PDB file of C-alpha atoms in Angstrom:
ATOM      1  CA  MET A 104       8.112 -42.650 -11.543  1.00  0.00           C
ATOM      2  CA  LYS A 105       8.068 -39.606  -9.276  1.00  0.00           C
ATOM      3  CA  LEU A 106      11.291 -38.397 -10.875  1.00  0.00           C
ATOM      4  CA  VAL A 107       9.762 -38.690 -14.335  1.00  0.00           C
ATOM      5  CA  VAL A 108       6.706 -36.679 -13.260  1.00  0.00           C
ATOM      6  CA  PHE A 109       8.943 -34.050 -11.679  1.00  0.00           C
ATOM      7  CA  LEU A 110      11.074 -33.742 -14.811  1.00  0.00           C
ATOM      8  CA  LEU A 111       7.975 -33.466 -16.990  1.00  0.00           C
ATOM      9  CA  ALA A 112       6.660 -30.703 -14.747  1.00  0.00           C
ATOM     10  CA  LEU A 113       9.942 -28.829 -15.053  1.00  0.00           C
ATOM     11  CA  ALA A 114       9.920 -29.203 -18.817  1.00  0.00           C
ATOM     12  CA  THR A 115       6.337 -27.941 -19.007  1.00  0.00           C
ATOM     13  CA  ALA A 116       7.112 -24.912 -16.844  1.00  0.00           C
ATOM     14  CA  ALA A 117      10.163 -24.073 -18.953  1.00  0.00           C
ATOM     15  CA  ALA A 118       8.129 -24.348 -22.141  1.00  0.00           C
ATOM     16  CA  GLN A 119       5.437 -22.061 -20.710  1.00  0.00           C
ATOM     17  CA  ALA A 120       8.041 -19.460 -19.816  1.00  0.00           C
ATOM     18  CA  GLN A 121       9.505 -19.555 -23.325  1.00  0.00           C
ATOM     19  CA  THR A 122       6.105 -18.998 -24.947  1.00  0.00           C
ATOM     20  CA  PHE A 123       4.808 -16.535 -22.342  1.00  0.00           C
ATOM     21  CA  PRO A 124       2.833 -14.450 -22.982  1.00  0.00           C
ATOM     22  CA  SER A 125       0.823 -16.243 -25.642  1.00  0.00           C
ATOM     23  CA  ARG A 126      -2.219 -13.937 -25.561  1.00  0.00           C
ATOM     24  CA  PRO A 127      -3.198 -10.451 -24.302  1.00  0.00           C
ATOM     25  CA  MET A 128      -2.483  -9.739 -20.630  1.00  0.00           C
ATOM     26  CA  ARG A 129      -4.656  -7.986 -18.096  1.00  0.00           C
ATOM     27  CA  ILE A 130      -3.788  -6.247 -14.864  1.00  0.00           C
ATOM     28  CA  VAL A 131      -6.636  -5.903 -12.394  1.00  0.00           C
ATOM     29  CA  ALA A 132      -6.859  -2.766 -10.279  1.00  0.00           C
ATOM     30  CA  PRO A 133      -9.150  -3.741  -7.378  1.00  0.00           C
ATOM     31  CA  TYR A 134     -10.215  -0.142  -6.824  1.00  0.00           C
ATOM     32  CA  ALA A 135     -11.872   2.573  -8.893  1.00  0.00           C
ATOM     33  CA  ALA A 136     -10.208   4.248 -11.850  1.00  0.00           C
ATOM     34  CA  GLY A 137      -8.009   7.207 -10.975  1.00  0.00           C
ATOM     35  CA  GLY A 138      -6.749   5.809  -7.679  1.00  0.00           C
ATOM     36  CA  ALA A 139      -3.165   4.862  -6.915  1.00  0.00           C
ATOM     37  CA  ALA A 140      -3.597   1.127  -7.657  1.00  0.00           C
ATOM     38  CA  ASP A 141      -5.156   2.035 -10.993  1.00  0.00           C
ATOM     39  CA  LEU A 142      -2.253   4.331 -11.834  1.00  0.00           C
ATOM     40  CA  MET A 143       0.331   1.679 -10.977  1.00  0.00           C
ATOM     41  CA  ALA A 144      -1.498  -0.877 -13.119  1.00  0.00           C
ATOM     42  CA  ARG A 145      -1.579   1.534 -16.059  1.00  0.00           C
ATOM     43  CA  TYR A 146       2.099   2.437 -15.730  1.00  0.00           C
ATOM     44  CA  LEU A 147       3.010  -1.254 -15.998  1.00  0.00           C
ATOM     45  CA  CYS A 148       0.437  -2.113 -18.652  1.00  0.00           C
ATOM     46  CA  GLU A 149       1.667   0.664 -20.922  1.00  0.00           C
ATOM     47  CA  ARG A 150       5.169  -0.798 -20.916  1.00  0.00           C
ATOM     48  CA  PHE A 151       4.694  -4.571 -20.842  1.00  0.00           C
ATOM     49  CA  PRO A 152       3.856  -4.837 -24.577  1.00  0.00           C
ATOM     50  CA  GLN A 153       7.175  -3.254 -25.549  1.00  0.00           C
ATOM     51  CA  SER A 154       9.150  -6.258 -24.343  1.00  0.00           C
ATOM     52  CA  LEU A 155       6.573  -9.003 -23.858  1.00  0.00           C
ATOM     53  CA  GLY A 156       5.027  -8.592 -27.279  1.00  0.00           C
ATOM     54  CA  GLN A 157       1.362  -8.852 -26.279  1.00  0.00           C
ATOM     55  CA  PRO A 158      -1.273  -6.195 -25.587  1.00  0.00           C
ATOM     56  CA  CYS A 159      -2.072  -5.376 -21.965  1.00  0.00           C
ATOM     57  CA  VAL A 160      -5.318  -3.979 -20.588  1.00  0.00           C
ATOM     58  CA  VAL A 161      -6.209  -2.629 -17.152  1.00  0.00           C
ATOM     59  CA  GLU A 162      -9.421  -3.933 -15.645  1.00  0.00           C
ATOM     60  CA  ASN A 163     -10.944  -1.981 -12.766  1.00  0.00           C
ATOM     61  CA  ARG A 164     -12.851  -4.305 -10.440  1.00  0.00           C
ATOM     62  CA  PRO A 165     -13.639  -2.284  -7.293  1.00  0.00           C
ATOM     63  CA  GLY A 166     -15.761  -3.449  -4.402  1.00  0.00           C
ATOM     64  CA  ALA A 167     -15.638  -4.950  -0.899  1.00  0.00           C
ATOM     65  CA  GLY A 168     -12.457  -3.110   0.041  1.00  0.00           C
ATOM     66  CA  GLY A 169     -10.510  -4.625  -2.861  1.00  0.00           C
ATOM     67  CA  ILE A 170     -11.640  -8.198  -2.241  1.00  0.00           C
ATOM     68  CA  ILE A 171     -13.612  -8.580  -5.488  1.00  0.00           C
ATOM     69  CA  GLY A 172     -10.736  -7.638  -7.757  1.00  0.00           C
ATOM     70  CA  ILE A 173      -8.122  -9.562  -5.809  1.00  0.00           C
ATOM     71  CA  ASP A 174     -10.323 -12.662  -5.724  1.00  0.00           C
ATOM     72  CA  SER A 175     -10.801 -12.558  -9.495  1.00  0.00           C
ATOM     73  CA  VAL A 176      -7.056 -12.974  -9.988  1.00  0.00           C
ATOM     74  CA  ALA A 177      -6.610 -15.473  -7.156  1.00  0.00           C
ATOM     75  CA  LYS A 178      -9.045 -17.715  -9.056  1.00  0.00           C
ATOM     76  CA  ALA A 179      -7.699 -16.969 -12.559  1.00  0.00           C
ATOM     77  CA  GLU A 180      -5.730 -19.382 -14.720  1.00  0.00           C
ATOM     78  CA  PRO A 181      -2.237 -19.535 -13.159  1.00  0.00           C
ATOM     79  CA  ASP A 182      -0.283 -18.772 -16.311  1.00  0.00           C
ATOM     80  CA  GLY A 183       0.791 -15.143 -15.784  1.00  0.00           C
ATOM     81  CA  HIS A 184      -1.762 -13.542 -18.111  1.00  0.00           C
ATOM     82  CA  ALA A 185      -3.948 -12.252 -15.258  1.00  0.00           C
ATOM     83  CA  LEU A 186      -2.231 -10.093 -12.636  1.00  0.00           C
ATOM     84  CA  VAL A 187      -3.342  -7.720  -9.890  1.00  0.00           C
ATOM     85  CA  VAL A 188      -1.842  -4.578  -8.348  1.00  0.00           C
ATOM     86  CA  VAL A 189      -2.415  -4.587  -4.596  1.00  0.00           C
ATOM     87  CA  PRO A 190      -1.745  -1.967  -1.900  1.00  0.00           C
ATOM     88  CA  ASN A 191      -0.997  -2.661   1.775  1.00  0.00           C
ATOM     89  CA  ASN A 192      -4.682  -3.442   2.195  1.00  0.00           C
ATOM     90  CA  VAL A 193      -4.015  -6.976   0.962  1.00  0.00           C
ATOM     91  CA  ALA A 194      -2.279  -7.516   4.312  1.00  0.00           C
ATOM     92  CA  ILE A 195      -5.170  -5.974   6.271  1.00  0.00           C
ATOM     93  CA  ILE A 196      -8.079  -7.895   4.709  1.00  0.00           C
ATOM     94  CA  PRO A 197      -7.402 -11.269   6.415  1.00  0.00           C
ATOM     95  CA  SER A 198      -7.673  -9.712   9.894  1.00  0.00           C
ATOM     96  CA  LEU A 199     -10.590  -7.417   9.110  1.00  0.00           C
ATOM     97  CA  TYR A 200     -13.115  -9.701   7.440  1.00  0.00           C
ATOM     98  CA  ALA A 201     -14.416 -12.943   8.920  1.00  0.00           C
ATOM     99  CA  LYS A 202     -15.022 -14.472   5.492  1.00  0.00           C
ATOM    100  CA  VAL A 203     -12.736 -13.816   2.538  1.00  0.00           C
ATOM    101  CA  PRO A 204     -13.256 -15.869  -0.660  1.00  0.00           C
ATOM    102  CA  TYR A 205      -9.530 -16.393  -1.167  1.00  0.00           C
ATOM    103  CA  ASP A 206      -6.477 -17.043   0.963  1.00  0.00           C
ATOM    104  CA  ILE A 207      -3.351 -14.916   0.731  1.00  0.00           C
ATOM    105  CA  LYS A 208      -1.592 -18.163  -0.224  1.00  0.00           C
ATOM    106  CA  ASP A 209      -3.694 -18.169  -3.413  1.00  0.00           C
ATOM    107  CA  LEU A 210      -1.541 -15.307  -4.678  1.00  0.00           C
ATOM    108  CA  ALA A 211       2.122 -15.248  -5.697  1.00  0.00           C
ATOM    109  CA  PRO A 212       4.201 -12.089  -5.124  1.00  0.00           C
ATOM    110  CA  ILE A 213       5.996 -10.814  -8.227  1.00  0.00           C
ATOM    111  CA  ALA A 214       7.536  -7.522  -7.094  1.00  0.00           C
ATOM    112  CA  LEU A 215       6.891  -4.372  -5.142  1.00  0.00           C
ATOM    113  CA  VAL A 216       6.135  -1.525  -7.532  1.00  0.00           C
ATOM    114  CA  ALA A 217       6.192   1.723  -5.573  1.00  0.00           C
ATOM    115  CA  GLY A 218       5.838   3.235  -2.131  1.00  0.00           C
ATOM    116  CA  THR A 219       4.910   6.585  -0.667  1.00  0.00           C
ATOM    117  CA  PRO A 220       5.523   8.006   2.812  1.00  0.00           C
ATOM    118  CA  VAL A 221       2.750   8.644   5.339  1.00  0.00           C
ATOM    119  CA  MET A 222       2.695  11.792   7.409  1.00  0.00           C
ATOM    120  CA  ILE A 223       0.977  13.061  10.537  1.00  0.00           C
ATOM    121  CA  GLY A 224      -0.013  16.676  10.998  1.00  0.00           C
ATOM    122  CA  ALA A 225      -2.865  18.977  11.929  1.00  0.00           C
ATOM    123  CA  HIS A 226      -4.849  22.095  11.162  1.00  0.00           C
ATOM    124  CA  PRO A 227      -2.720  25.208  11.892  1.00  0.00           C
ATOM    125  CA  ASP A 228      -5.123  26.285  14.652  1.00  0.00           C
ATOM    126  CA  PHE A 229      -4.482  23.119  16.639  1.00  0.00           C
ATOM    127  CA  PRO A 230      -2.388  23.984  19.744  1.00  0.00           C
ATOM    128  CA  ALA A 231       0.414  21.439  19.162  1.00  0.00           C
ATOM    129  CA  ARG A 232       3.196  22.831  16.966  1.00  0.00           C
ATOM    130  CA  SER A 233       5.408  19.723  16.838  1.00  0.00           C
ATOM    131  CA  PHE A 234       5.099  15.956  17.109  1.00  0.00           C
ATOM    132  CA  GLN A 235       6.280  15.975  20.713  1.00  0.00           C
ATOM    133  CA  GLU A 236       3.710  18.660  21.548  1.00  0.00           C
ATOM    134  CA  LEU A 237       1.004  16.571  19.855  1.00  0.00           C
ATOM    135  CA  ILE A 238       1.750  13.580  22.086  1.00  0.00           C
ATOM    136  CA  ALA A 239       1.939  15.751  25.191  1.00  0.00           C
ATOM    137  CA  TYR A 240      -1.352  17.446  24.317  1.00  0.00           C
ATOM    138  CA  ALA A 241      -3.076  14.104  23.666  1.00  0.00           C
ATOM    139  CA  ARG A 242      -1.844  12.773  27.015  1.00  0.00           C
ATOM    140  CA  ALA A 243      -3.056  15.879  28.836  1.00  0.00           C
ATOM    141  CA  ASN A 244      -6.423  15.741  27.061  1.00  0.00           C
ATOM    142  CA  GLU A 245      -7.111  12.020  27.191  1.00  0.00           C
ATOM    143  CA  GLY A 246      -9.942  10.954  24.899  1.00  0.00           C
ATOM    144  CA  LYS A 247     -10.597  14.507  23.706  1.00  0.00           C
ATOM    145  CA  VAL A 248      -8.377  14.604  20.586  1.00  0.00           C
ATOM    146  CA  ASN A 249      -9.835  13.447  17.270  1.00  0.00           C
ATOM    147  CA  PHE A 250      -7.899  12.318  14.223  1.00  0.00           C
ATOM    148  CA  THR A 251      -8.935  11.199  10.770  1.00  0.00           C
ATOM    149  CA  SER A 252      -7.404   9.240   7.923  1.00  0.00           C
ATOM    150  CA  CYS A 253      -8.446   7.647   4.648  1.00  0.00           C
ATOM    151  CA  GLY A 254     -11.140   5.409   6.092  1.00  0.00           C
ATOM    152  CA  THR A 255     -11.793   2.790   8.724  1.00  0.00           C
ATOM    153  CA  ALA A 256      -9.052   0.139   8.838  1.00  0.00           C
ATOM    154  CA  SER A 257      -6.976   1.928   6.217  1.00  0.00           C
ATOM    155  CA  PRO A 258      -3.223   1.760   6.821  1.00  0.00           C
ATOM    156  CA  GLN A 259      -3.403   5.408   7.884  1.00  0.00           C
ATOM    157  CA  HIS A 260      -6.117   4.666  10.460  1.00  0.00           C
ATOM    158  CA  LEU A 261      -4.176   1.703  11.806  1.00  0.00           C
ATOM    159  CA  ALA A 262      -1.064   3.881  11.955  1.00  0.00           C
ATOM    160  CA  GLY A 263      -2.935   6.160  14.357  1.00  0.00           C
ATOM    161  CA  GLU A 264      -4.078   3.241  16.486  1.00  0.00           C
ATOM    162  CA  MET A 265      -0.547   1.828  16.613  1.00  0.00           C
ATOM    163  CA  LEU A 266       0.835   5.216  17.615  1.00  0.00           C
ATOM    164  CA  ALA A 267      -1.754   5.504  20.384  1.00  0.00           C
ATOM    165  CA  SER A 268      -0.775   2.081  21.698  1.00  0.00           C
ATOM    166  CA  GLN A 269       2.949   2.815  21.654  1.00  0.00           C
ATOM    167  CA  ALA A 270       2.632   6.365  23.036  1.00  0.00           C
ATOM    168  CA  GLY A 271       0.098   5.472  25.708  1.00  0.00           C
ATOM    169  CA  ILE A 272      -2.504   7.966  24.511  1.00  0.00           C
ATOM    170  CA  ARG A 273      -6.217   7.631  23.879  1.00  0.00           C
ATOM    171  CA  TRP A 274      -7.783   9.484  20.988  1.00  0.00           C
ATOM    172  CA  THR A 275     -10.726   8.976  18.636  1.00  0.00           C
ATOM    173  CA  HIS A 276     -10.674   8.146  14.947  1.00  0.00           C
ATOM    174  CA  VAL A 277     -13.333  10.001  12.942  1.00  0.00           C
ATOM    175  CA  PRO A 278     -14.057   7.927   9.827  1.00  0.00           C
ATOM    176  CA  TYR A 279     -14.613   9.310   6.337  1.00  0.00           C
ATOM    177  CA  LYS A 280     -15.140   7.423   3.096  1.00  0.00           C
ATOM    178  CA  GLY A 281     -11.820   8.430   1.595  1.00  0.00           C
ATOM    179  CA  CYS A 282      -8.716  10.603   1.834  1.00  0.00           C
ATOM    180  CA  GLY A 283     -10.354  13.499  -0.008  1.00  0.00           C
ATOM    181  CA  ASP A 284     -13.308  13.740   2.366  1.00  0.00           C
ATOM    182  CA  ALA A 285     -11.000  13.465   5.371  1.00  0.00           C
ATOM    183  CA  LEU A 286      -8.728  16.203   4.040  1.00  0.00           C
ATOM    184  CA  THR A 287     -11.731  18.472   3.503  1.00  0.00           C
ATOM    185  CA  ALA A 288     -12.812  17.889   7.096  1.00  0.00           C
ATOM    186  CA  VAL A 289      -9.370  18.794   8.451  1.00  0.00           C
ATOM    187  CA  LEU A 290      -9.033  21.878   6.267  1.00  0.00           C
ATOM    188  CA  GLY A 291     -12.461  22.978   7.444  1.00  0.00           C
ATOM    189  CA  GLY A 292     -11.512  22.530  11.093  1.00  0.00           C
ATOM    190  CA  THR A 293     -13.993  19.715  11.754  1.00  0.00           C
ATOM    191  CA  VAL A 294     -11.239  17.281  12.794  1.00  0.00           C
ATOM    192  CA  PRO A 295      -7.844  18.631  13.924  1.00  0.00           C
ATOM    193  CA  VAL A 296      -5.330  15.796  13.321  1.00  0.00           C
ATOM    194  CA  PHE A 297      -4.719  14.106   9.980  1.00  0.00           C
ATOM    195  CA  ILE A 298      -2.756  11.001   8.990  1.00  0.00           C
ATOM    196  CA  SER A 299      -2.302  10.571   5.256  1.00  0.00           C
ATOM    197  CA  THR A 300       0.270  10.532   2.481  1.00  0.00           C
ATOM    198  CA  VAL A 301       2.816  13.229   1.772  1.00  0.00           C
ATOM    199  CA  ALA A 302       0.913  13.883  -1.463  1.00  0.00           C
ATOM    200  CA  HIS A 303      -2.031  15.162   0.596  1.00  0.00           C
ATOM    201  CA  PHE A 304       0.143  17.161   2.979  1.00  0.00           C
ATOM    202  CA  ASN A 305       2.778  18.896   0.879  1.00  0.00           C
ATOM    203  CA  PRO A 306       0.541  21.237  -1.177  1.00  0.00           C
ATOM    204  CA  GLN A 307      -1.488  22.191   1.893  1.00  0.00           C
ATOM    205  CA  ILE A 308       1.624  22.792   4.004  1.00  0.00           C
ATOM    206  CA  LYS A 309       2.992  25.117   1.319  1.00  0.00           C
ATOM    207  CA  ALA A 310      -0.334  26.935   1.270  1.00  0.00           C
ATOM    208  CA  GLY A 311      -0.275  27.306   5.049  1.00  0.00           C
ATOM    209  CA  LYS A 312      -3.449  25.231   5.449  1.00  0.00           C
ATOM    210  CA  LEU A 313      -1.857  22.279   7.247  1.00  0.00           C
ATOM    211  CA  ARG A 314       1.013  21.837   9.675  1.00  0.00           C
ATOM    212  CA  GLY A 315       3.226  18.776   9.330  1.00  0.00           C
ATOM    213  CA  TYR A 316       4.624  16.980  12.380  1.00  0.00           C
ATOM    214  CA  ALA A 317       6.510  13.871  11.286  1.00  0.00           C
ATOM    215  CA  VAL A 318       6.753  11.105   8.697  1.00  0.00           C
ATOM    216  CA  LEU A 319       5.869   7.577   9.722  1.00  0.00           C
ATOM    217  CA  SER A 320       8.484   5.726   7.665  1.00  0.00           C
ATOM    218  CA  ALA A 321      11.652   4.199   9.119  1.00  0.00           C
ATOM    219  CA  THR A 322      13.840   6.908   7.608  1.00  0.00           C
ATOM    220  CA  ARG A 323      13.315  10.511   6.593  1.00  0.00           C
ATOM    221  CA  SER A 324      11.763  11.054   3.192  1.00  0.00           C
ATOM    222  CA  SER A 325      13.236  13.066   0.338  1.00  0.00           C
ATOM    223  CA  PHE A 326       9.648  14.191  -0.343  1.00  0.00           C
ATOM    224  CA  ALA A 327       9.479  15.813   3.123  1.00  0.00           C
ATOM    225  CA  PRO A 328      13.120  16.281   4.174  1.00  0.00           C
ATOM    226  CA  ASP A 329      12.387  18.834   6.897  1.00  0.00           C
ATOM    227  CA  TYR A 330      10.303  16.446   8.984  1.00  0.00           C
ATOM    228  CA  PRO A 331      11.620  13.892  11.489  1.00  0.00           C
ATOM    229  CA  THR A 332      10.416  10.325  11.692  1.00  0.00           C
ATOM    230  CA  VAL A 333       8.172   9.161  14.510  1.00  0.00           C
ATOM    231  CA  ALA A 334      10.885   6.657  15.404  1.00  0.00           C
ATOM    232  CA  GLU A 335      13.517   9.340  15.950  1.00  0.00           C
ATOM    233  CA  SER A 336      10.979  11.455  17.838  1.00  0.00           C
ATOM    234  CA  GLY A 337      10.887   9.070  20.777  1.00  0.00           C
ATOM    235  CA  PHE A 338       9.220   5.904  19.484  1.00  0.00           C
ATOM    236  CA  PRO A 339      11.922   3.579  18.140  1.00  0.00           C
ATOM    237  CA  GLY A 340      10.696   0.771  15.944  1.00  0.00           C
ATOM    238  CA  TYR A 341       7.591   2.635  14.811  1.00  0.00           C
ATOM    239  CA  GLU A 342       7.283   2.356  11.033  1.00  0.00           C
ATOM    240  CA  ILE A 343       4.436   2.617   8.518  1.00  0.00           C
ATOM    241  CA  ASP A 344       4.711   2.976   4.752  1.00  0.00           C
ATOM    242  CA  LEU A 345       2.254   2.623   1.914  1.00  0.00           C
ATOM    243  CA  TRP A 346       3.309   0.265  -0.876  1.00  0.00           C
ATOM    244  CA  PHE A 347       1.887  -1.241  -4.040  1.00  0.00           C
ATOM    245  CA  GLY A 348       2.912  -4.554  -5.534  1.00  0.00           C
ATOM    246  CA  LEU A 349       2.134  -6.873  -8.431  1.00  0.00           C
ATOM    247  CA  MET A 350       0.797 -10.381  -7.786  1.00  0.00           C
ATOM    248  CA  ALA A 351      -0.218 -13.411  -9.842  1.00  0.00           C
ATOM    249  CA  PRO A 352      -2.279 -16.496  -9.074  1.00  0.00           C
ATOM    250  CA  ALA A 353      -0.460 -19.060  -6.987  1.00  0.00           C
ATOM    251  CA  ARG A 354       0.839 -22.039  -8.977  1.00  0.00           C
ATOM    252  CA  THR A 355       1.941 -19.704 -11.772  1.00  0.00           C
ATOM    253  CA  PRO A 356       5.107 -21.400 -13.121  1.00  0.00           C
ATOM    254  CA  GLN A 357       8.247 -20.100 -11.465  1.00  0.00           C
ATOM    255  CA  PRO A 358       9.942 -19.213 -14.780  1.00  0.00           C
ATOM    256  CA  VAL A 359       6.942 -17.040 -15.684  1.00  0.00           C
ATOM    257  CA  LEU A 360       7.075 -15.293 -12.293  1.00  0.00           C
ATOM    258  CA  ALA A 361      10.802 -14.751 -12.736  1.00  0.00           C
ATOM    259  CA  ARG A 362      10.293 -13.172 -16.146  1.00  0.00           C
ATOM    260  CA  LEU A 363       7.570 -10.887 -14.837  1.00  0.00           C
ATOM    261  CA  ASN A 364       9.771  -9.893 -11.909  1.00  0.00           C
ATOM    262  CA  ALA A 365      12.596  -9.035 -14.297  1.00  0.00           C
ATOM    263  CA  GLU A 366      10.227  -6.951 -16.438  1.00  0.00           C
ATOM    264  CA  VAL A 367       8.890  -4.990 -13.474  1.00  0.00           C
ATOM    265  CA  ASN A 368      12.401  -4.229 -12.264  1.00  0.00           C
ATOM    266  CA  ARG A 369      13.454  -3.187 -15.759  1.00  0.00           C
ATOM    267  CA  ILE A 370      10.432  -0.902 -16.164  1.00  0.00           C
ATOM    268  CA  LEU A 371      11.065   0.747 -12.796  1.00  0.00           C
ATOM    269  CA  GLN A 372      14.500   1.866 -13.982  1.00  0.00           C
ATOM    270  CA  ALA A 373      13.059   3.935 -16.847  1.00  0.00           C
ATOM    271  CA  PRO A 374      13.890   7.629 -16.248  1.00  0.00           C
ATOM    272  CA  ASP A 375      10.502   8.833 -17.526  1.00  0.00           C
ATOM    273  CA  LEU A 376       8.633   6.511 -15.185  1.00  0.00           C
ATOM    274  CA  ARG A 377      10.770   7.488 -12.217  1.00  0.00           C
ATOM    275  CA  ALA A 378      10.053  11.149 -13.011  1.00  0.00           C
ATOM    276  CA  LYS A 379       6.311  10.419 -13.121  1.00  0.00           C
ATOM    277  CA  PHE A 380       6.504   8.633  -9.803  1.00  0.00           C
ATOM    278  CA  ALA A 381       8.449  11.473  -8.184  1.00  0.00           C
ATOM    279  CA  SER A 382       5.952  14.075  -9.426  1.00  0.00           C
ATOM    280  CA  GLN A 383       3.245  12.166  -7.531  1.00  0.00           C
ATOM    281  CA  PHE A 384       5.404  11.469  -4.453  1.00  0.00           C
ATOM    282  CA  TYR A 385       5.992   7.774  -5.230  1.00  0.00           C
ATOM    283  CA  GLU A 386       9.326   6.001  -4.992  1.00  0.00           C
ATOM    284  CA  PRO A 387      10.013   3.010  -7.284  1.00  0.00           C
ATOM    285  CA  LEU A 388      10.719  -0.100  -5.221  1.00  0.00           C
ATOM    286  CA  GLY A 389      11.138  -3.333  -7.194  1.00  0.00           C
ATOM    287  CA  GLY A 390      13.280  -6.126  -5.829  1.00  0.00           C
ATOM    288  CA  THR A 391      12.700  -9.834  -5.492  1.00  0.00           C
ATOM    289  CA  PRO A 392       9.453 -11.736  -4.857  1.00  0.00           C
ATOM    290  CA  GLU A 393      10.948 -12.675  -1.491  1.00  0.00           C
ATOM    291  CA  ARG A 394      11.266  -9.009  -0.538  1.00  0.00           C
ATOM    292  CA  PHE A 395       7.609  -8.472  -1.424  1.00  0.00           C
ATOM    293  CA  ALA A 396       6.520 -11.577   0.486  1.00  0.00           C
ATOM    294  CA  ALA A 397       8.417 -10.339   3.560  1.00  0.00           C
ATOM    295  CA  ALA A 398       6.636  -6.959   3.358  1.00  0.00           C
ATOM    296  CA  ILE A 399       3.257  -8.713   3.269  1.00  0.00           C
ATOM    297  CA  ARG A 400       4.100 -10.936   6.243  1.00  0.00           C
ATOM    298  CA  SER A 401       5.378  -8.006   8.282  1.00  0.00           C
ATOM    299  CA  ASP A 402       2.306  -5.894   7.596  1.00  0.00           C
ATOM    300  CA  MET A 403      -0.070  -8.790   8.285  1.00  0.00           C
ATOM    301  CA  GLU A 404       1.438  -9.172  11.740  1.00  0.00           C
ATOM    302  CA  ARG A 405       1.437  -5.497  12.700  1.00  0.00           C
ATOM    303  CA  TYR A 406      -2.013  -4.738  11.293  1.00  0.00           C
ATOM    304  CA  ALA A 407      -3.581  -7.833  12.855  1.00  0.00           C
ATOM    305  CA  LYS A 408      -2.347  -6.660  16.247  1.00  0.00           C
ATOM    306  CA  ALA A 409      -3.636  -3.113  15.683  1.00  0.00           C
ATOM    307  CA  ILE A 410      -7.068  -4.316  14.530  1.00  0.00           C
ATOM    308  CA  ARG A 411      -7.356  -6.713  17.449  1.00  0.00           C
ATOM    309  CA  GLU A 412      -6.333  -4.164  20.086  1.00  0.00           C
ATOM    310  CA  ALA A 413      -8.556  -1.424  18.688  1.00  0.00           C
ATOM    311  CA  GLY A 414     -11.550  -3.706  18.159  1.00  0.00           C
ATOM    312  CA  ILE A 415     -12.000  -2.428  14.604  1.00  0.00           C
ATOM    313  CA  LYS A 416     -14.837  -3.800  12.487  1.00  0.00           C
ATOM    314  CA  PRO A 417     -15.426  -3.228   8.737  1.00  0.00           C
ATOM    315  CA  GLU A 418     -17.730  -0.341   7.803  1.00  0.00           C
TER     316      GLU A 418
END
């Protein structure tokens, strides 16, 4: 009897994959329009109809640090028609909030979409002229150096806390509501040290308004080739990247997930899309659902440790 049920389930899943999609699709961006998650959702939604044969709409559902939008898909019908683009924050939420209306297991990874490198630097008037000088200065001025990022418990903030732990320094995070406000504060000299994406640094470095120190990724970035990694600057194993990925409700049939994964990987090979990504300092990622799941697990572990050690609470 169990075998019969199993075979029927397989047949049903196969049939769903063959008819998928059977109605318009939607991709939820759990943040406001114009942000990176929104852009990734729109890039995919523009191209899905070409091969999947159904319209696709982007639905912005911001609020509660992304929880509202993510939860709406976690609770959606698990048939592949409702998807969500998530940033690294999906790996931070479980350790930051005491009550979350969904579990990460309620979501199925489809594929990583894109990533962008994070950088550390400072206002040109700050005494340190290199990454090594920054660490030395912070050690000599314990508790007196301030840094800012893209908000409390953002990956950039946690990157600073993780660096402090590994380097044995003590500095203070000055919170702002977003990357733009933080950048304004650094450019105005209110806060000296900044941790954010290369997209925020590169134009200001060229204008002489910021000084770059290092990238936080495991390897040097083609978007900032002149800057060393933190790992090669004396802190092996240190690694932070920002990524975005596409997820579906758990229990979505495996054949449907496989088809969506294939579509994402196909779309990411398009020369025009890759050019768009590069112009905004994003690198196409793609790969298997397993690769995406591994990225989530890794970030959940490292961010949970950083949040716990720093005693961070949600704003």
